[in-house]
Coordinates of C-alpha atoms in Angstrom, one line a residue:
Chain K
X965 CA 104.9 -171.0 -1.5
X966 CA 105.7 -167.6 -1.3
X967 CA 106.8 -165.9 2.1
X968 CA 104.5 -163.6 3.8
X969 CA 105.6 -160.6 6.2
X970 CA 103.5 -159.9 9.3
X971 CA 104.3 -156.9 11.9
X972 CA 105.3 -158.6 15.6
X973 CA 102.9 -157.6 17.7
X974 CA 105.0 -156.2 20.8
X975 CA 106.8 -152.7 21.1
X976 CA 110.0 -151.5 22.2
X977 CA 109.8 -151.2 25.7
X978 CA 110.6 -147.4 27.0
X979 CA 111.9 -146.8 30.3
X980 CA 114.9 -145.4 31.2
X981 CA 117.3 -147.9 32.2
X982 CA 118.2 -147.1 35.8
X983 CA 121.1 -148.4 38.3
X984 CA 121.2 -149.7 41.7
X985 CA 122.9 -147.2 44.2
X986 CA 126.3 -148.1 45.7
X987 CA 126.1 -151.0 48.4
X988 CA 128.3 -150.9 51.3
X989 CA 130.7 -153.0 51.8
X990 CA 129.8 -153.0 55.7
X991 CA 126.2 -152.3 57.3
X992 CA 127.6 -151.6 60.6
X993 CA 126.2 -148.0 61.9
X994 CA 123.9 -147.4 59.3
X995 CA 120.4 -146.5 59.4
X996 CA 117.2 -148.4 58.7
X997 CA 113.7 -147.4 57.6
X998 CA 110.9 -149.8 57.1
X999 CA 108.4 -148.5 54.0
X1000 CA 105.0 -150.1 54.9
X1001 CA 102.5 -150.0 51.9
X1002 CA 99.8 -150.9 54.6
X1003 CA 99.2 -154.7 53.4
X1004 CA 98.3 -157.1 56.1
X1005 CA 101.4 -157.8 58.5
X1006 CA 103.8 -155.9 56.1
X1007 CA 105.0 -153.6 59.3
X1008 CA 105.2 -157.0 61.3
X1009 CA 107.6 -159.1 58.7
X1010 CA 109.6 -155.7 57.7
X1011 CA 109.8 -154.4 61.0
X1012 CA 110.8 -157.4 62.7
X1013 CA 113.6 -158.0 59.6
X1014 CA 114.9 -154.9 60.0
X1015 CA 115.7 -155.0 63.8
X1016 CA 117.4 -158.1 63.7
X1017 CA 119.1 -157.3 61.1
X1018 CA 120.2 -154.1 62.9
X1019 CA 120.9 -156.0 65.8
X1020 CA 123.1 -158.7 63.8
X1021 CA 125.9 -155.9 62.3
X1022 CA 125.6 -152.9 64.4
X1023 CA 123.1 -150.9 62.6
X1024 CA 119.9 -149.4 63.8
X1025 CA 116.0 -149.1 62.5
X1026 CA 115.9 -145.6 62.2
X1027 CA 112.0 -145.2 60.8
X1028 CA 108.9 -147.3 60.3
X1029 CA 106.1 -145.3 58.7
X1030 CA 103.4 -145.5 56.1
X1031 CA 103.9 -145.0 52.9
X1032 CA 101.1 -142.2 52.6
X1033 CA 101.3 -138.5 52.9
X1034 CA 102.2 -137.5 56.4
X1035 CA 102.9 -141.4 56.9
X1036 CA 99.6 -141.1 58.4
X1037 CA 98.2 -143.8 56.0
X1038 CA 99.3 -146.3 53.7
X1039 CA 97.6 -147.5 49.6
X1040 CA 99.5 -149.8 48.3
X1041 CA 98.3 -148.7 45.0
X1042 CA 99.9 -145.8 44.2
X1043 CA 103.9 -144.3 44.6
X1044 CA 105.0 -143.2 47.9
X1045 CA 103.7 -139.9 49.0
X1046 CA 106.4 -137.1 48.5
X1047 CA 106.9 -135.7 51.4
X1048 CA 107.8 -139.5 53.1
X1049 CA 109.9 -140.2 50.3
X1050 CA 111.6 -137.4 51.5
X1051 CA 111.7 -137.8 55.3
X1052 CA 112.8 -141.5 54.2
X1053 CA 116.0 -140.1 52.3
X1054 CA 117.1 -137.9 54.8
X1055 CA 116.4 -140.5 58.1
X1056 CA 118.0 -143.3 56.5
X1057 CA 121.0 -145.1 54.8
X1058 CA 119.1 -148.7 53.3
X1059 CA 115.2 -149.3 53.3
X1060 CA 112.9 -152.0 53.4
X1061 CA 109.5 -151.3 51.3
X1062 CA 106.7 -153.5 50.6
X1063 CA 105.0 -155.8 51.1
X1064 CA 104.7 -156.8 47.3
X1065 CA 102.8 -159.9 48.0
X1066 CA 99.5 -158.9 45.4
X1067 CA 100.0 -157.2 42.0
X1068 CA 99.5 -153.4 42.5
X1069 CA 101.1 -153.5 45.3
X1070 CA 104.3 -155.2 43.6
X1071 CA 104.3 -152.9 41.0
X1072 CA 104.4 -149.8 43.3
X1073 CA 106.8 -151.7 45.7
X1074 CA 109.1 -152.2 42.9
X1075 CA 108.6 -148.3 41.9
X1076 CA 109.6 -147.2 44.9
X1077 CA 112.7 -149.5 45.5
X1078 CA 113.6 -148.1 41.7
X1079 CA 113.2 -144.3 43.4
X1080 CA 115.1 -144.8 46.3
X1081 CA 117.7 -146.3 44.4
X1082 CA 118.3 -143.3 42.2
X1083 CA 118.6 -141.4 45.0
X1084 CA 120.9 -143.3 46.7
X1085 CA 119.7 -145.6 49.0
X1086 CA 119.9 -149.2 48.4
X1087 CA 116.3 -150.3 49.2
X1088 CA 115.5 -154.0 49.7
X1089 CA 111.6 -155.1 48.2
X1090 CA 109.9 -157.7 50.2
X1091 CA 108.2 -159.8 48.2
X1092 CA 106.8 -163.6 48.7
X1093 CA 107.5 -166.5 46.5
X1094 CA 104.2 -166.4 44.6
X1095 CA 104.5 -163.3 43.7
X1096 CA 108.5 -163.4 42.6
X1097 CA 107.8 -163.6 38.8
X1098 CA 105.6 -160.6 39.0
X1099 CA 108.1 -158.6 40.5
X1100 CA 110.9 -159.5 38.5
X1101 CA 109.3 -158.9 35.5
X1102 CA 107.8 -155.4 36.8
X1103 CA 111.8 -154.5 37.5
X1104 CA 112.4 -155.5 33.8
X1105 CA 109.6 -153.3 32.7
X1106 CA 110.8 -150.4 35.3
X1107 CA 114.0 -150.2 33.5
X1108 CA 115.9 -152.1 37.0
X1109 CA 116.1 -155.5 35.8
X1110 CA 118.1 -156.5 39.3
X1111 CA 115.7 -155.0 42.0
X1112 CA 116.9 -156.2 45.3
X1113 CA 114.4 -158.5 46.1
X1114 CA 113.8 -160.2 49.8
X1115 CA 111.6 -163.7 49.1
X1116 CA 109.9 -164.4 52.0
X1117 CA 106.6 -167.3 51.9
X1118 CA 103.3 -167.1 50.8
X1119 CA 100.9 -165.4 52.1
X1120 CA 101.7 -162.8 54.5
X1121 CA 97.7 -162.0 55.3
X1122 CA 96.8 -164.2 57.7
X1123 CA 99.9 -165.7 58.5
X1124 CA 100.5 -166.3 62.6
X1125 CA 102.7 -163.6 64.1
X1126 CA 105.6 -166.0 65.7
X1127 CA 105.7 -167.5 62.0
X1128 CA 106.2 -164.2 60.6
X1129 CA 109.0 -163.3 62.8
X1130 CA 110.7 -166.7 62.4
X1131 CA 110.5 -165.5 58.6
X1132 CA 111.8 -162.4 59.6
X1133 CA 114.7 -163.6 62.1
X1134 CA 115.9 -166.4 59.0
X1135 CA 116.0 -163.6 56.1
X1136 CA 119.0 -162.0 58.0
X1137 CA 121.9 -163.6 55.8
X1138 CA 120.1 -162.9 52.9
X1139 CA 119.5 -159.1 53.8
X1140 CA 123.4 -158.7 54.3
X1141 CA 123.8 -160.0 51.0
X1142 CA 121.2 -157.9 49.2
X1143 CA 122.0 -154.6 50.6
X1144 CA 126.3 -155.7 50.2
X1145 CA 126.7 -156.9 46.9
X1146 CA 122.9 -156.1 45.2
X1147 CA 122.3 -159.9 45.7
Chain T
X166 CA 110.9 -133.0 19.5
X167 CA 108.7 -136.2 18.2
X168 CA 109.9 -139.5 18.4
X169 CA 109.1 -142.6 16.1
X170 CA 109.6 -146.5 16.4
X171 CA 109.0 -148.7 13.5
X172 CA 107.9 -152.1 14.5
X173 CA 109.9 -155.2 14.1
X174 CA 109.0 -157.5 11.1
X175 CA 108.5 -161.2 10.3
X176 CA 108.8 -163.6 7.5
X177 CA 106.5 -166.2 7.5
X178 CA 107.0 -169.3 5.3
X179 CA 103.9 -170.4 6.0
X180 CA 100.8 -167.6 7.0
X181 CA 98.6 -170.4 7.5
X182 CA 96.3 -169.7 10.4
X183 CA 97.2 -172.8 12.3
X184 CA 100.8 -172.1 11.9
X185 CA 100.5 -168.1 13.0
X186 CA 98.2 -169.7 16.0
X187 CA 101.2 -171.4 16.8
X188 CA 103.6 -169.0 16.2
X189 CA 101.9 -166.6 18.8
X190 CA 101.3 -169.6 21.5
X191 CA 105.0 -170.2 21.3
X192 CA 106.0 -166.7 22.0
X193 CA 103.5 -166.1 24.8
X194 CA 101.6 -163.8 22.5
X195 CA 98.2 -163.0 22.0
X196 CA 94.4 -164.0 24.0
X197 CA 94.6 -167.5 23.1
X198 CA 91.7 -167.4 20.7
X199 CA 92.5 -167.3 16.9
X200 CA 94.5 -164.3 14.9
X201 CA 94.3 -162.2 11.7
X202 CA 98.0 -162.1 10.3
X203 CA 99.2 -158.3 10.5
X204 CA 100.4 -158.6 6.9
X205 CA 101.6 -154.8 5.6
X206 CA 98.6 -154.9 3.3
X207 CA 96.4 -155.4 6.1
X208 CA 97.9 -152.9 8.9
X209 CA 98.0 -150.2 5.4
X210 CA 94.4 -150.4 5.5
X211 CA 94.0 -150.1 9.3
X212 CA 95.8 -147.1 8.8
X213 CA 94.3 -145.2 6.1
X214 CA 91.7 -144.1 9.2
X215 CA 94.4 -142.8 10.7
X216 CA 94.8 -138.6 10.8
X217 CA 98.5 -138.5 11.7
X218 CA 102.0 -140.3 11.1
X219 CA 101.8 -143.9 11.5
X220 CA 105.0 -144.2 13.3
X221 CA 104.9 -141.1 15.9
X222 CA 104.9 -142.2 19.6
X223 CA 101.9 -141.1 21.0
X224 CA 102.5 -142.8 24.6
X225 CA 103.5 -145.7 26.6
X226 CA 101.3 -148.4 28.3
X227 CA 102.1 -149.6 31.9
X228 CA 104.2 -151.5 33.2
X229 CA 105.8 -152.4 30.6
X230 CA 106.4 -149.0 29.2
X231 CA 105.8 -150.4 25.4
X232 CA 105.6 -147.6 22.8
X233 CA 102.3 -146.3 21.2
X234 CA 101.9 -145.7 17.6
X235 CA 99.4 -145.9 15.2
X236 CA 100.8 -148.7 13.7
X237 CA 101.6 -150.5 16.8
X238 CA 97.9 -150.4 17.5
X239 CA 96.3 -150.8 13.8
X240 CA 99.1 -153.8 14.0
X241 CA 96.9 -155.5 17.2
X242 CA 93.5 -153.9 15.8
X243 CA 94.3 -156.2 12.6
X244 CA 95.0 -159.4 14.9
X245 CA 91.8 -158.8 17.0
X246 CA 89.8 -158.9 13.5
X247 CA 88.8 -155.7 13.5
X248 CA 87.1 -153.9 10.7
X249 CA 88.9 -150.6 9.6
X250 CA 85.9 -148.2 10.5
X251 CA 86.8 -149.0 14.5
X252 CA 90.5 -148.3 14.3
X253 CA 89.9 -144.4 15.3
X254 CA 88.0 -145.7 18.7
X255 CA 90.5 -148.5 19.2
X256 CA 93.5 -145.6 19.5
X257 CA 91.4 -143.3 21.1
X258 CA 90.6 -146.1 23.8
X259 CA 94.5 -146.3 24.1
X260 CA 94.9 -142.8 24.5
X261 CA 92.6 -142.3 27.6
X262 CA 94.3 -145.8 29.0
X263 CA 97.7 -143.8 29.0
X264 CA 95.9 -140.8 30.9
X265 CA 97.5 -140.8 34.5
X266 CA 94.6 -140.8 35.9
X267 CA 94.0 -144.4 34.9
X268 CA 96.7 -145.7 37.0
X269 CA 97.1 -148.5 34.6
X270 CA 100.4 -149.6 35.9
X271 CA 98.2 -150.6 39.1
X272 CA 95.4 -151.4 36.8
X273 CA 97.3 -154.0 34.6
X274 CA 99.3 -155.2 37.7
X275 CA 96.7 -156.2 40.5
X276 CA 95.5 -159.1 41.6
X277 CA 91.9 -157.9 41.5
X278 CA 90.5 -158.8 38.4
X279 CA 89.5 -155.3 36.4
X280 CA 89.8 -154.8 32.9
X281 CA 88.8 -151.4 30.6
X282 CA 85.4 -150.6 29.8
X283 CA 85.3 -149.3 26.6
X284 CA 82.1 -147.0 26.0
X285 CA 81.2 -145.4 22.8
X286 CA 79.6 -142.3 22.1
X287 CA 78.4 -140.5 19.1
X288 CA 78.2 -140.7 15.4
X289 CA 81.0 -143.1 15.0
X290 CA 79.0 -145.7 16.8
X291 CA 76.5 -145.9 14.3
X292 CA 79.1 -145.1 11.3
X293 CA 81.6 -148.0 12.3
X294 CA 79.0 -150.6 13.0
X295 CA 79.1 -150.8 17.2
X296 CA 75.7 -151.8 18.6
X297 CA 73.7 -150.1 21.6
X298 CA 70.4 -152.2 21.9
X299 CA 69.7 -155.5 22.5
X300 CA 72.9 -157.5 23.9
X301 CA 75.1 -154.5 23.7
X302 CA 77.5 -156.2 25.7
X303 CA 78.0 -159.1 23.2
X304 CA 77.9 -161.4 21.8
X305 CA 77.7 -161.0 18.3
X306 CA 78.7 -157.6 17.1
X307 CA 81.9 -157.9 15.3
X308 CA 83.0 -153.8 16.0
X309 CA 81.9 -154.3 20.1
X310 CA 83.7 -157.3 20.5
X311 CA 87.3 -156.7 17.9
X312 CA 87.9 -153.1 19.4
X313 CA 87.5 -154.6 22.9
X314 CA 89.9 -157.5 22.1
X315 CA 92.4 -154.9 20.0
X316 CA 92.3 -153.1 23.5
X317 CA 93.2 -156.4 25.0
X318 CA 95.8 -157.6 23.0
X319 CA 97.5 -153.9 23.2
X320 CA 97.5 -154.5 26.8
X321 CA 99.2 -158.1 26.5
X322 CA 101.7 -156.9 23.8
X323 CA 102.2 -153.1 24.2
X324 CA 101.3 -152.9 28.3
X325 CA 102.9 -156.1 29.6
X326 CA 99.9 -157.5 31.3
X327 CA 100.5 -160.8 30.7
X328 CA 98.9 -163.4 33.0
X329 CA 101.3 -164.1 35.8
X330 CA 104.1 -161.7 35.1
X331 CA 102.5 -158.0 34.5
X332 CA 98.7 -159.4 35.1
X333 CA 98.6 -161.1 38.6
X334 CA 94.8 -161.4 38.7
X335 CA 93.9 -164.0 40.9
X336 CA 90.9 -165.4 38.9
X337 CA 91.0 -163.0 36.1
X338 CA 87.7 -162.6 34.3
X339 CA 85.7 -163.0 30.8
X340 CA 85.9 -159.2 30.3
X341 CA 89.1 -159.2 29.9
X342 CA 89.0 -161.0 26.7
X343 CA 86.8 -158.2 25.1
X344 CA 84.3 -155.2 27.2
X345 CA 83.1 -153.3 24.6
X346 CA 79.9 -151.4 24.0
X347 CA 78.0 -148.3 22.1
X348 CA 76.2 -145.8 24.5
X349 CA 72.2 -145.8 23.4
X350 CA 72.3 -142.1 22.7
X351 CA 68.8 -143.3 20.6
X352 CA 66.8 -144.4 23.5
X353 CA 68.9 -142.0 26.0
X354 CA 66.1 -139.6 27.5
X355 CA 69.1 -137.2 28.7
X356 CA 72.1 -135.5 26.9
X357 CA 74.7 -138.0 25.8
X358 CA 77.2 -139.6 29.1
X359 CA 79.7 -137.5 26.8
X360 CA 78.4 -134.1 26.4
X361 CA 77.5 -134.6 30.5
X362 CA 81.3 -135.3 31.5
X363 CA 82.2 -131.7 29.3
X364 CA 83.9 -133.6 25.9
X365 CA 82.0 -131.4 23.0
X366 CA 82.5 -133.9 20.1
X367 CA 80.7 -135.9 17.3
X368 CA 82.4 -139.0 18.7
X369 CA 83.9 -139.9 22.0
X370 CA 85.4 -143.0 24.0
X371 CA 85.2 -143.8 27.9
X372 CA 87.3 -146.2 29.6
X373 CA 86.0 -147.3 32.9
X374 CA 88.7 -150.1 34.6
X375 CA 86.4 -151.8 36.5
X376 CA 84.8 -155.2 37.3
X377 CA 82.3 -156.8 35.3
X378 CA 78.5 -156.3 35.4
X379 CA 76.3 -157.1 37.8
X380 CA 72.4 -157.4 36.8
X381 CA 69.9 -155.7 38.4
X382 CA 66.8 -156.9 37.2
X383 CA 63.2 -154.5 38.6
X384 CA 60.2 -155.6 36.6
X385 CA 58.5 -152.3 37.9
X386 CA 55.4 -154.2 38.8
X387 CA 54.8 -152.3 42.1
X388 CA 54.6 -149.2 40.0
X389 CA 56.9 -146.9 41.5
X390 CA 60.4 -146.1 39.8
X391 CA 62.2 -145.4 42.9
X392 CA 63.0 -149.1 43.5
X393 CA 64.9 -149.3 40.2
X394 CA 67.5 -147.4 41.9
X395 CA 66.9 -149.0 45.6
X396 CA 67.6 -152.1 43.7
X397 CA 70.8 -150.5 42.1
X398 CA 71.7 -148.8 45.5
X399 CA 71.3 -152.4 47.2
X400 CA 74.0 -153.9 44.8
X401 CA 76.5 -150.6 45.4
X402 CA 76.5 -151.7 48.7
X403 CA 78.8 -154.0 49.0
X404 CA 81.7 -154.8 51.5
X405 CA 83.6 -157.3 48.1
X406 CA 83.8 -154.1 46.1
X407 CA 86.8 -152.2 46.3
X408 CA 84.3 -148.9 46.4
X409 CA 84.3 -150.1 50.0
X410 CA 87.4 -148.6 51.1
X411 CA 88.4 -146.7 48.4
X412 CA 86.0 -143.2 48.4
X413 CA 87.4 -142.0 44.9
X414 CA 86.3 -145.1 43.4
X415 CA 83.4 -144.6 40.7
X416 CA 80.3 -146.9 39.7
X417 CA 79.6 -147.1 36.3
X418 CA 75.8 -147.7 36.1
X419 CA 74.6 -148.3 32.6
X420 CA 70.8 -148.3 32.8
X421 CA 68.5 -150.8 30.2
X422 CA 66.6 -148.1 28.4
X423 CA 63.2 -149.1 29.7
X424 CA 64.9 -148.0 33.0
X425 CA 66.1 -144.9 32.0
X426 CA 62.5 -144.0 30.3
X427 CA 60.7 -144.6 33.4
X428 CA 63.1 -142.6 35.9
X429 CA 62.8 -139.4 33.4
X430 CA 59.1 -139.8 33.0
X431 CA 59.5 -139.1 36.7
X432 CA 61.2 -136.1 36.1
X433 CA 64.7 -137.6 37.4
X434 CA 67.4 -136.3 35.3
X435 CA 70.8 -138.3 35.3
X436 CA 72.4 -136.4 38.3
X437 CA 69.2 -137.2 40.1
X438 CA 69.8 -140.6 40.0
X439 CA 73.3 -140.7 40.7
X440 CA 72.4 -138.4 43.8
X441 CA 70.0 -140.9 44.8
X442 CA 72.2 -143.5 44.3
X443 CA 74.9 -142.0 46.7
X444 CA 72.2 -141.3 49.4
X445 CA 70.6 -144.9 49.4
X446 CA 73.9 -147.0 49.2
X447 CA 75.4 -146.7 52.6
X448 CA 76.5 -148.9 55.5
X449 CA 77.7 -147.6 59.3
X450 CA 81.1 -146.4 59.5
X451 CA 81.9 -149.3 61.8
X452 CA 81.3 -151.8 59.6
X453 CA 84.1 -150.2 56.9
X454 CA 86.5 -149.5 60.0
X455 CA 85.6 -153.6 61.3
X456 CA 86.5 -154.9 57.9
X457 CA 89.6 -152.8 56.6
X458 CA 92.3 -151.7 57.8
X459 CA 93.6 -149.2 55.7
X460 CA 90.8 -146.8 54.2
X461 CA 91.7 -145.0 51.1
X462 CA 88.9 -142.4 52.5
X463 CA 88.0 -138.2 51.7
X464 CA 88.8 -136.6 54.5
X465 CA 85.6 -135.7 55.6
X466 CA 84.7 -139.6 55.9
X467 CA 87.5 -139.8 58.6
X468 CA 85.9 -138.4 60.9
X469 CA 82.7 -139.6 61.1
X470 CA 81.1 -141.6 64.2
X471 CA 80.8 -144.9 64.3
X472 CA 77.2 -145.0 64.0
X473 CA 77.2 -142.6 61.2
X474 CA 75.8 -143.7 57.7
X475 CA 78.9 -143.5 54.7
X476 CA 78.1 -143.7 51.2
X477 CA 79.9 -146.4 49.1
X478 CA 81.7 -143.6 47.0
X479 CA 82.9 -140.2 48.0
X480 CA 80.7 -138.1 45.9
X481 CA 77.9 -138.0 44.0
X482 CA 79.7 -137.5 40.9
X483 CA 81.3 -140.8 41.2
X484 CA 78.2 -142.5 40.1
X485 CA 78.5 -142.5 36.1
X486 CA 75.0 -143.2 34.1
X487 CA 74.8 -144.2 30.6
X488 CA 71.8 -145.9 29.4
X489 CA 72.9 -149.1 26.9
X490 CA 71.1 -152.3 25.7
X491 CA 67.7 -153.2 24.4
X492 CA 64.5 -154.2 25.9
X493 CA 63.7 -155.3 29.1
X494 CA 63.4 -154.5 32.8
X495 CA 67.5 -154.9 33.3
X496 CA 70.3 -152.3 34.2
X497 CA 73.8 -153.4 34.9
X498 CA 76.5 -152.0 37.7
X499 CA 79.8 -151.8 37.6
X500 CA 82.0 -151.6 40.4
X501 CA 85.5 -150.0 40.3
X502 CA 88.9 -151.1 40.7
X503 CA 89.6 -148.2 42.8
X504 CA 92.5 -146.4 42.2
X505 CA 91.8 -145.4 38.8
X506 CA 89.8 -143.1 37.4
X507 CA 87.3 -143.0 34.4
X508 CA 88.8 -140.7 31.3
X509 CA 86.4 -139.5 28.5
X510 CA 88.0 -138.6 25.4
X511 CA 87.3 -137.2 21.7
X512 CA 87.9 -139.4 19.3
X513 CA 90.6 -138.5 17.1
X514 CA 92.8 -141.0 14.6

């Protein structure tokens, strides 16, 4: 039997491969904003990660705001709105966005993270264990196969407040490590 | 300058069907319903529809970023089954998904489970085989249902939405196997959804990313019209559908043609309905504040009292009308995804 030749069915991928920023060796005096895409409790986990984070090496939470223009709203949907993509730059040094614990928002969390770190500021994803493969695979597609990626549990909606900050208060080490060495 | 990519080739010693089946199960390809082999011969013939060079890049799909050429997509138009005559709607389709207003890296990604409408208009429908009347929506027409699975499998291969990794939909759906259908310009007692969104062609493709249909079923037996679209407007209105807090979001209504007869008998023409359709679905602005807690909203809706009465969409012009299917005393809505937004485009090969 003769062989036949069939076209695969997949093309090359075609993003520009990007890089993650430099990550300091020491977090100590840096700043600290919190990117909230406006998903349930994403302010609450973030926020709460980044101040005892803060509190653990000497650094401080410089900025919590919305991802949407004027940081007067948040869609998880779409990129960051310009102008706090810009206020986030300038105000801080490392950044927590998400929370990419659903598919668009993933996607867009990971877009952002991939934004930030071009311009220079290592930027932590919060993510949740279910929703891990989505995001590494979205940071393949993105060109940024290694997003820093913080894996909390599943689900953030609806989750209890003290259990959130008990996630919060364990991810410390892991924080260190993501914004030190990438992960 | 133009850029090319020449898709990747492989040598089958056996082109069996059961052995491609398996081929594509193994390496995650595919819908998980049978395949044509994309021999050479095969994707050739695809391609002599095509009006320009098989291997330009014409655009990439989100996430994943993959490449679109003609041959890339008469490559998954040949797996889907479809017949030659479709592959100009199939790339057109593709086109209007790459439009930025689609958002189909949000689309492709979410957990909400949308897929593309694919609408067509004009003389292609008829001339490539699609089918408006009776079960427009399938089954049974092979054009309607391969050009909405080509679509899909583009998606899977080209876009990265593959279940679990750049698809998260939580339940996904049926339509996202194939959502297909041919606008009734025949039975359609207004111009063609086409010529009313401004795109002067012969032929022309919509893609709506949006949920799948609901019925609305009004026998007409009290006589008046109007609760065709009360009926419609009571369906809108729905706290599940991301219209809710989402005011760009459209509704795609596409009205049985018994419908559409007796609304324009009445002298409603198509932005009447969707004006009455705006007016009639509405709910309190307490009750969208009470149940979300970010609202994706027009300004204007901001700042309206509690007690005030919001539509389910921004504007008017969010409500899209196209009359499809045979007869009967039905009409189907579609709600939105949300942040996305309809594209209607010529079609060109």
């Amino acid at each position: 039997m003769s062989a036949t030749t069939i076209y695969l069915p997949e093309s090359a991928p075609g993003p520009p491969p990007a890089s993650l920023a430099a990550s300091p060796a020491s977090l100590a005096g840096l700043r600290i904003a919190v990117l909230d895409n406006g998903k349930p409790n994403a302010a609450v986990v973030m926020a709460r990660a980044a101040e005892t984070l803060a509190a653990r090496v000497g650094a401080e939470v410089s900025l919590v705001i919305k991802k949407g223009p004027g940081g007067r709203s948040a869609n998880a949907a779409i990129p960051c709105a310009e102008d706090v993509f810009a206020r986030v730059v300038e105000e801080a040094d490392l950044v927590l966005t998400g929370a990419a614990d659903c598919g668009s928002c993933t996607a867009y969390s990971v877009q952002d993270s991939i934004e930030l770190e071009k311009a220079g500021r290592p930027a932590v994803v919060v993510t949740t264990t279910k929703f891990r493969p989505i995001a590494e695979t979205l940071s393949g597609h993105f060109g940024l196969p290694g997003v820093r990626l913080l894996v909390l549990p599943h689900p953030l909606g609806g989750t209890p407040v003290p259990t959130l900050h008990a996630w919060a208060d364990a991810a410390t080490d892991r924080l260190i490590a993501l914004f030190t060495k990438g992960g | 300058m133009t850029s090319r990519y020449e898709p990747e080739t492989l040598e089958l010693g056996d082109a069996s069907p059961e052995a491609l089946y398996e081929l594509f199960e193994k390496r995650h390809w595919g819908d998980g319903l049978p395949l044509v082999p994309p021999t050479r011969e095969r994707v050739d013939a695809m391609l002599e529809l095509a009006a320009g060079e098989p291997d330009e890049v014409l655009a990439t799909l989100l996430p994943r970023a993959g490449v679109v050429t003609r041959r890339v997509v008469a490559i998954n138009a040949v797996l889907a089954g479809c017949p030659p005559a479709v592959f100009p709607v199939v790339l057109s389709a593709v086109r209007a998904l790459a439009r930025p207003e689609v958002n189909l890296r949000g689309v492709n990604a979410t957990t909400h489970p949308v897929a593309p409408l694919v609408i067509v208009h004009g003389e292609i429908a008829a001339r490539a085989g699609f089918h408006a009347g009776v079960g427009a929506f399938g089954p049974g027409n092979r054009a309607n249902a391969t050009t909405g699975r080509a679509v899909r499998l583009l998606l899977l291969h080209v876009a990265g939405a593959r279940p679990g990794f750049g698809d998260a939909a939580t339940h996904g759906q049926p339509a996202k196997y194939s959502y297909c259908v041919a606008e009734n310009l025949a039975e359609c007692p207004w111009e063609g959804y086409a010529a009313s969104r401004g795109v002067d062609a012969p032929s022309a493709v919509t893609v709506f990313c949006g949920e799948g249909p609901h019925n609305i079923h009004d026998a007409e037996a009290a006589g008046d019209p109007a609760l065709i679209l009360d009926k419609i407007a009571s369906a809108m209105t729905s706290l599940g559908a991301n219209n809710a807090p989402i005011s760009q979001a459209e509704f795609f209504v596409a009205l049985g043609p018994e419908h559409a007869q007796s609304l324009a008998v009445r002298g409603l023409t198509r932005p009447d309905v969707a004006s009455y359709l705006y007016e009639h679905a509405r709910m309190p602005a307490r009750v969208f504040r009470r149940h979300f807690e970010e609202l994706a909203w027009a300004e204007w809706m901001k700042i309206a009292d509690d007690d005030d009465l919001l539509p389910m969409t921004g504007h008017p012009d969010n409500v899209r009308v196209f009359v499809a299917g045979g007869p009967g005393k039905h009409s189907l809505l579609m709600p939105s995804w949300g942040m996305t937004r309809s594209a209607t485009v010529p079609v060109e090969g």
